[in-house]
XYZ file of C-alpha atoms in Angstrom:
400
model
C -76.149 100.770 138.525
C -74.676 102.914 136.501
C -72.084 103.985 138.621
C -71.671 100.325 139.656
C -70.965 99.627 135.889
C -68.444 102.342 135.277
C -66.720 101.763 138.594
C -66.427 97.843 136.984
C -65.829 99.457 133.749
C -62.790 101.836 135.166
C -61.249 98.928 137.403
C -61.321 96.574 133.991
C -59.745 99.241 132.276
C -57.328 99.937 134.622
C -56.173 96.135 134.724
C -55.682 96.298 131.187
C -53.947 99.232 131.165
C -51.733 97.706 134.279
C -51.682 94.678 131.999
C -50.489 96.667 129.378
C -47.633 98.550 130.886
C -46.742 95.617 132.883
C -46.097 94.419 129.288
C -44.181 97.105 127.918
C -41.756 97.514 130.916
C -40.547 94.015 130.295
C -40.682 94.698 126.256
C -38.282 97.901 127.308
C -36.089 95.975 129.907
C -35.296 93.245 127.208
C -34.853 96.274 125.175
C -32.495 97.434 127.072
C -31.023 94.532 128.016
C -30.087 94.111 124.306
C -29.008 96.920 123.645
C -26.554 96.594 126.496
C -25.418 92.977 125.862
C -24.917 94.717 122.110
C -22.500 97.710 122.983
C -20.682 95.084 126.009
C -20.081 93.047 122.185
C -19.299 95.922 120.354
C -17.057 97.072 122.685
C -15.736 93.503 123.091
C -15.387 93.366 119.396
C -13.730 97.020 119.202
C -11.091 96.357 121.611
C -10.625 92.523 119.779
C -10.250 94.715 116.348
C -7.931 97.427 117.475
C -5.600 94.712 119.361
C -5.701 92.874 116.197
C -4.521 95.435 114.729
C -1.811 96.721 116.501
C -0.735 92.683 116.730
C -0.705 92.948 112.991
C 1.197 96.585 112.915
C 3.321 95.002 115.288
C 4.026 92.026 113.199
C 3.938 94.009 109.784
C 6.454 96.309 111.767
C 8.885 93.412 112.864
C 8.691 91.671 109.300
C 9.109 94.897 107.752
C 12.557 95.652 110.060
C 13.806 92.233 109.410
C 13.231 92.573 105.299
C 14.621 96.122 105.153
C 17.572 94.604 107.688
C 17.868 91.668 105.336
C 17.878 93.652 101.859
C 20.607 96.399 103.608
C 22.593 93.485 104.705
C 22.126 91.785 101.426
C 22.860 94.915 99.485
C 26.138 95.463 102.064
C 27.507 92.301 101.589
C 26.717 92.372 97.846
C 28.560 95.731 97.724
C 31.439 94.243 99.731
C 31.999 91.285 97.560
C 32.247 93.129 94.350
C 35.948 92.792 92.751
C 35.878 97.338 92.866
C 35.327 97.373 96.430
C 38.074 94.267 97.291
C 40.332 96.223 95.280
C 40.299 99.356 96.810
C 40.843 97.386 99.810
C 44.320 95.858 98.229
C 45.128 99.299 96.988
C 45.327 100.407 100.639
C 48.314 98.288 100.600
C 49.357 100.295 97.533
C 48.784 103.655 98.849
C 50.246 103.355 102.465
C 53.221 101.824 100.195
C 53.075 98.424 102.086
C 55.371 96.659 100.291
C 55.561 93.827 102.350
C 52.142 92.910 102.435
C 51.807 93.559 98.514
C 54.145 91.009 98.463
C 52.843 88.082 100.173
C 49.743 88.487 98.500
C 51.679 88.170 94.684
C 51.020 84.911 92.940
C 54.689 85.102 91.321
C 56.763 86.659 93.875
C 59.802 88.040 92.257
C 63.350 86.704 93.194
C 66.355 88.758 94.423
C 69.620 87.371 92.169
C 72.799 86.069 94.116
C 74.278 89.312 94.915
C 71.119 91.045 96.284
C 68.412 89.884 99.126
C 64.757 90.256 99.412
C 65.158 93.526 101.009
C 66.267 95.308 97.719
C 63.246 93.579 96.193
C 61.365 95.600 98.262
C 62.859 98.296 97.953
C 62.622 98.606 94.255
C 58.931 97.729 94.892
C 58.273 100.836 96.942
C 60.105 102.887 94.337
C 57.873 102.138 91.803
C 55.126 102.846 93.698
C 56.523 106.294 94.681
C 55.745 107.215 90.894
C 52.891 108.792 91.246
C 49.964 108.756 92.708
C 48.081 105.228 93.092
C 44.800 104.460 90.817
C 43.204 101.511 89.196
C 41.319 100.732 86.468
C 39.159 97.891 84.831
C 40.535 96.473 81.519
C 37.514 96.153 79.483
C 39.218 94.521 76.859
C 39.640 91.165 78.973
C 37.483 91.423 81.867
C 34.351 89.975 82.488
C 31.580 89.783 84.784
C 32.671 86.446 85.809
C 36.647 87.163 86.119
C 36.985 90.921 86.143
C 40.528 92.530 85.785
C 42.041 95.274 87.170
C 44.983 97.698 86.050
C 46.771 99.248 89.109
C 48.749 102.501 88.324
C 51.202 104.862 90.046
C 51.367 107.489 88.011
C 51.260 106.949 84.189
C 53.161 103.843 84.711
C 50.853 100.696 85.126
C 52.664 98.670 87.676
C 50.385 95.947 89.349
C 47.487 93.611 87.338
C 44.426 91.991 90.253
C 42.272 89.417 88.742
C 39.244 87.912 90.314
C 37.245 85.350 89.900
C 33.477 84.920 91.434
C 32.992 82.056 93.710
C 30.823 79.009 92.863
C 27.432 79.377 94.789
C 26.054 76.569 96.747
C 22.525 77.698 96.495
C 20.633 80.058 94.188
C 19.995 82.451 96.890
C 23.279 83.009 97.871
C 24.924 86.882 97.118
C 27.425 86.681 94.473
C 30.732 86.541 95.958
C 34.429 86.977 94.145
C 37.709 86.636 95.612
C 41.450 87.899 94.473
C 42.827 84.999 92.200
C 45.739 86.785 91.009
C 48.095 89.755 91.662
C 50.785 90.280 89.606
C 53.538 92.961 90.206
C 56.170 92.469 87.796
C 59.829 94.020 88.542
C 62.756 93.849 86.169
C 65.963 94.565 87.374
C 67.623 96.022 84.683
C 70.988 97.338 86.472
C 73.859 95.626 84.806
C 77.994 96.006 85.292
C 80.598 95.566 83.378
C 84.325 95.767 85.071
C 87.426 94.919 83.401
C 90.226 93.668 85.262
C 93.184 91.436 85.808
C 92.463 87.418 84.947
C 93.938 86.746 88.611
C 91.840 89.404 90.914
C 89.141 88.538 92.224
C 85.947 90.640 91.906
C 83.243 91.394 94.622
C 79.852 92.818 93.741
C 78.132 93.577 97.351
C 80.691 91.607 99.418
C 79.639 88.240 97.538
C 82.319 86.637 94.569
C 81.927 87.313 90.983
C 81.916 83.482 89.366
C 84.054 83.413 86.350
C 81.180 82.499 84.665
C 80.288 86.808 84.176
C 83.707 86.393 81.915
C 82.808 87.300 78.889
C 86.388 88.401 76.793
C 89.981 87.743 77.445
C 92.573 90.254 76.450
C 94.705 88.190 73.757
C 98.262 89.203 75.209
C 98.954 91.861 78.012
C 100.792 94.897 76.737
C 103.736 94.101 79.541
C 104.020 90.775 78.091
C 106.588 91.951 75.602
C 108.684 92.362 78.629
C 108.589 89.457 80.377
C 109.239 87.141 76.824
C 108.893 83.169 78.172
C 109.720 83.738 81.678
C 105.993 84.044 82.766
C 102.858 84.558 81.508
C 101.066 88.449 82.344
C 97.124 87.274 83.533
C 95.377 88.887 80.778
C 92.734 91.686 81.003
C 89.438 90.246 81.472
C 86.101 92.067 80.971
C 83.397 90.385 83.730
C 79.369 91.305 83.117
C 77.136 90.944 85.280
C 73.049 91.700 84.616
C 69.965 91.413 86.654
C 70.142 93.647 89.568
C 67.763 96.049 91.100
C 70.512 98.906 92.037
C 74.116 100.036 91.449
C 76.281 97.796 93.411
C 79.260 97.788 95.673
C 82.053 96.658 93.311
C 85.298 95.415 95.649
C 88.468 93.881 94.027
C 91.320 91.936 95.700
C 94.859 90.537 94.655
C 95.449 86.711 94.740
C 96.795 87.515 98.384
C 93.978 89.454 99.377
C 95.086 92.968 99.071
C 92.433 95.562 98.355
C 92.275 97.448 94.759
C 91.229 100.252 94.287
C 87.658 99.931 92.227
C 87.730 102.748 89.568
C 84.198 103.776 87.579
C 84.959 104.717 84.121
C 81.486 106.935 83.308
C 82.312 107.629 79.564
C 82.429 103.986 78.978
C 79.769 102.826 81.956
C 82.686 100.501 83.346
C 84.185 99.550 86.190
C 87.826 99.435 86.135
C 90.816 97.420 88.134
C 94.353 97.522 87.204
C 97.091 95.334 87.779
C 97.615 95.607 91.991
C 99.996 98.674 93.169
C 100.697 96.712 96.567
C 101.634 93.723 98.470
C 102.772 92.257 101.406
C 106.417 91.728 100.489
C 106.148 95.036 98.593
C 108.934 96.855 100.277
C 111.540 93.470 99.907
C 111.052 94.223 95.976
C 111.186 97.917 96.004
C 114.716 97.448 97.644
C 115.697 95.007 94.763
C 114.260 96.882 91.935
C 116.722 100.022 93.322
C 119.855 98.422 93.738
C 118.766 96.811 90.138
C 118.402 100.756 88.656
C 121.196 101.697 90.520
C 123.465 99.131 88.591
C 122.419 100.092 85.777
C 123.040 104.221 86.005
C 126.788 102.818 87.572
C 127.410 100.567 84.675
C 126.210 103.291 82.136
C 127.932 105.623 83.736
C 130.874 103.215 83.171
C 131.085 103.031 87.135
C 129.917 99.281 87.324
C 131.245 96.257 85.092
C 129.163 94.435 82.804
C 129.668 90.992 85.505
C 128.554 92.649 88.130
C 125.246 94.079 86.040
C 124.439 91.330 84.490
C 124.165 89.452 88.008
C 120.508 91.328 87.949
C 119.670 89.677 84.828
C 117.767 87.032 83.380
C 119.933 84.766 81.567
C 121.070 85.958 77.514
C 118.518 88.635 78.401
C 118.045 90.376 75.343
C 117.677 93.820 77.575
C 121.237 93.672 78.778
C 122.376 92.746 75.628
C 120.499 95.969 73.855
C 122.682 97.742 77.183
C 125.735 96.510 76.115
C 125.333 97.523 72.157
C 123.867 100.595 72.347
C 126.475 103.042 73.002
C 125.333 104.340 75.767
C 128.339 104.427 77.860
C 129.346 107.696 76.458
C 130.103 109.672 79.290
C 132.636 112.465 80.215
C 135.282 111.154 82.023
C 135.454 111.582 85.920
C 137.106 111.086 89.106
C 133.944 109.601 91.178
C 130.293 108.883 91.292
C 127.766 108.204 93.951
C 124.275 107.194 94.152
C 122.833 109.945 96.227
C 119.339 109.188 96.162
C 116.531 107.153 94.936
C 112.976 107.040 94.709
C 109.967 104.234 93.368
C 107.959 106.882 91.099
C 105.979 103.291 91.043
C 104.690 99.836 91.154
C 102.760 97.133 89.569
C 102.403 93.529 91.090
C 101.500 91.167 88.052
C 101.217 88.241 89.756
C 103.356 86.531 92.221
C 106.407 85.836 89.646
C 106.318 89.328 88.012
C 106.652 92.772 89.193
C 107.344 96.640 87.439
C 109.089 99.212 89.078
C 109.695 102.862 88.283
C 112.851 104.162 89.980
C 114.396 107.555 89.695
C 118.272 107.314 90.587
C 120.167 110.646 91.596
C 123.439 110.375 90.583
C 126.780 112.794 91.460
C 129.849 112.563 88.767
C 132.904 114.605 89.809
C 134.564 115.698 86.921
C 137.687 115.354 86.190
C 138.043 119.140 85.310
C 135.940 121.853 85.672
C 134.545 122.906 89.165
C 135.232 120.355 91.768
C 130.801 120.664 92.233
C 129.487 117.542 91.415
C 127.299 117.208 88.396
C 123.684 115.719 88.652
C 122.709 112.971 86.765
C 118.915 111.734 87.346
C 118.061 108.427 85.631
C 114.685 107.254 85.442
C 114.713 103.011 84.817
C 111.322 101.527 84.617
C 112.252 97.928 84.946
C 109.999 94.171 84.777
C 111.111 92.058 87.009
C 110.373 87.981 87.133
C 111.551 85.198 89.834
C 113.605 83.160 88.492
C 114.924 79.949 90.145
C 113.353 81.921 93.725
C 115.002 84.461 92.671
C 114.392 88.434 90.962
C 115.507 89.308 88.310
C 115.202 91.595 85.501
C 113.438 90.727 82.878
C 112.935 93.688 80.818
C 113.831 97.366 80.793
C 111.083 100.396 78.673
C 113.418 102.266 77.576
């Protein structure tokens, strides 16, 4: 019985206890169970949390490269709109001396005058920029934030102004901006020349005619007027100026005919000099009158040549001739022949195309009437003036 008790006793226990840890298993399975639905979550969760991360990194990363891209741009293209950094671009132009581009960015491009070209504009550009060496700097005492100013130097010499002004904006966020408004580069020619020369010859400065406006004096009377009395009137001396050019000049002259003259520079008095013309085509046709002219003369004061055939050379009641013939210079030792042996134009001066001078030196042999039968030498120099006179020459007037 008592056996039969404890066996009932055991097998109740032993349903309990099979009750019990039938209980607990599933209390540990759901345990478990949990627990492994919670690390599947947290690892879930983890691997949400670190991709959101490195999405954000990513994004911070991105946003971060385009603000850093956007302030360096913003900074560069601040930087390259500021009036310093455009002008060291236009004194590039300066420095590699590129005159031609400095000039087509001037706002008052200076003007070559009538007897020079653009080219010695240019050149008297680059000159001044050979100076020195090339700097700027900002004048304070007009420039402003809103139209700065800019001194551009070679040298010690300030040569060039920029000015800029800064571009409207057409929103607030836009970079400030400014843009060259003006660049002055002022050049003065100050080369001027002053040439004196006959009324009637025409002047050339570089190939191109002098207008008679650059006449600025007349020479009252000609000193070879006295000569000539009311037969014709010597052109006059003028003295031409011209001012305004960039470098010394070619200075030409020619005659009424076109004959060359020689161009003479007087340096003491900084003047150009022409004198009356030494040459012309029918030179040689007067050269041959003005000797058989002198020629008369030494015969007929040698008391070779009557006064009628002299006076043929002669103006009419020439005043010369009659000096000649009251002068007493026919006092001469009497001989047995004379000869013109030589004769030679010492020189010659072309007035105009009615007047003419000639120096001629006649050598003259007088055979004595005693003495040694050697001829004696006589040299007579006659500078004579000739004028035309009813188309023809003759003298007008003898320096004695």
């Amino acid at each position: 019985m008592k056996d039969s008790v404890k066996g009932k006793m055991n097998t109740q226990e032993v349903a309990e206890d099979t009750g019990k840890s039938g209980s607990y298993g599933r209390e540990t399975a759901k345990r478990k169970d949990y627990a492994r639905k919670r690390r599947r979550g947290a690892a879930i969760y983890r691997i949400f949390l670190l991709t959101w991360i490195s999405a954000l990194l990513i994004v911070i990363s991105v946003f971060l490269g385009k603000f850093y891209d956007y302030l360096d741009k913003y900074e560069t293209d601040y930087r390259a709109s500021r009036p310093e950094v455009i002008t060291e671009d236009v004194m590039t132009l300066f420095r590699t001396e590129n005159v031609g581009a400095i000039y087509d960015l001037l706002s008052h491009k200076p003007e070559a005058g009538e007897y020079e070209s653009d080219k010695e504009v240019l050149d008297y550009m680059k000159l001044m920029l050979e100076q020195g060496q090339i700097s700027f700097s900002e004048d304070k005492s007009v420039s402003c934030e809103e139209h700065p100013v800019y001194d551009i130097s070679s040298g010690d010499a300030v040569i060039a102004r920029a000015e800029y002004r800064e571009i409207p904006k057409t929103a607030e966020s836009d970079i400030p901006r400014w843009e060259l408004a003006d660049l002055e580069f002022p050049v003065n020619p100050e080369i001027s020349v002053s040439i004196k020369a006959p009324e009637n010859v025409n002047i050339f400065i570089n190939g191109k005619p002098l207008s008679d406006t650059a006449v600025v004096s007349v020479e009252e009377e000609p000193e070879a007027q006295r000569f000539f009395d009311e037969f014709v009137q010597i052109p006059p001396m003028t003295e031409r100026v011209y001012d305004g050019l960039f470098f010394t000049p070619e200075v030409t002259a020619k005659s009424a005919d076109g004959t060359d003259i020689p161009v003479v520079y007087d340096q003491e008095e900084d003047r150009y000099r022409v004198d009356y013309p030494d040459d012309r085509p029918d030179r040689e046709e007067m050269e041959e009158f003005a000797t058989r002219a002198v020629s008369a003369y030494a015969s007929f004061v040698s008391g070779d040549l009557e006064e009628s055939v002299v006076r043929r050379y002669f103006t009419p009641d020439n005043r010369f001739l009659y000096y000649m013939t009251h002068a007493e210079l026919r006092y001469f030792t009497r001989h047995l022949a004379e000869e013109i042996h030589s004769t030679e134009v010492l020189d010659f001066v072309s007035y105009s195309d009615d007047a003419f001078y000639c120096e001629v030196m006649v050598e003259q042999y007088l055979t004595m009437e005693w003495g040694p039968r050697e001829p004696e030498v006589l040299m007579t120099d006659g500078k004579f003036y000739f004028v035309r006179y009813n188309g023809e020459w003759k003298v007008a007037g003898i320096e004695f």
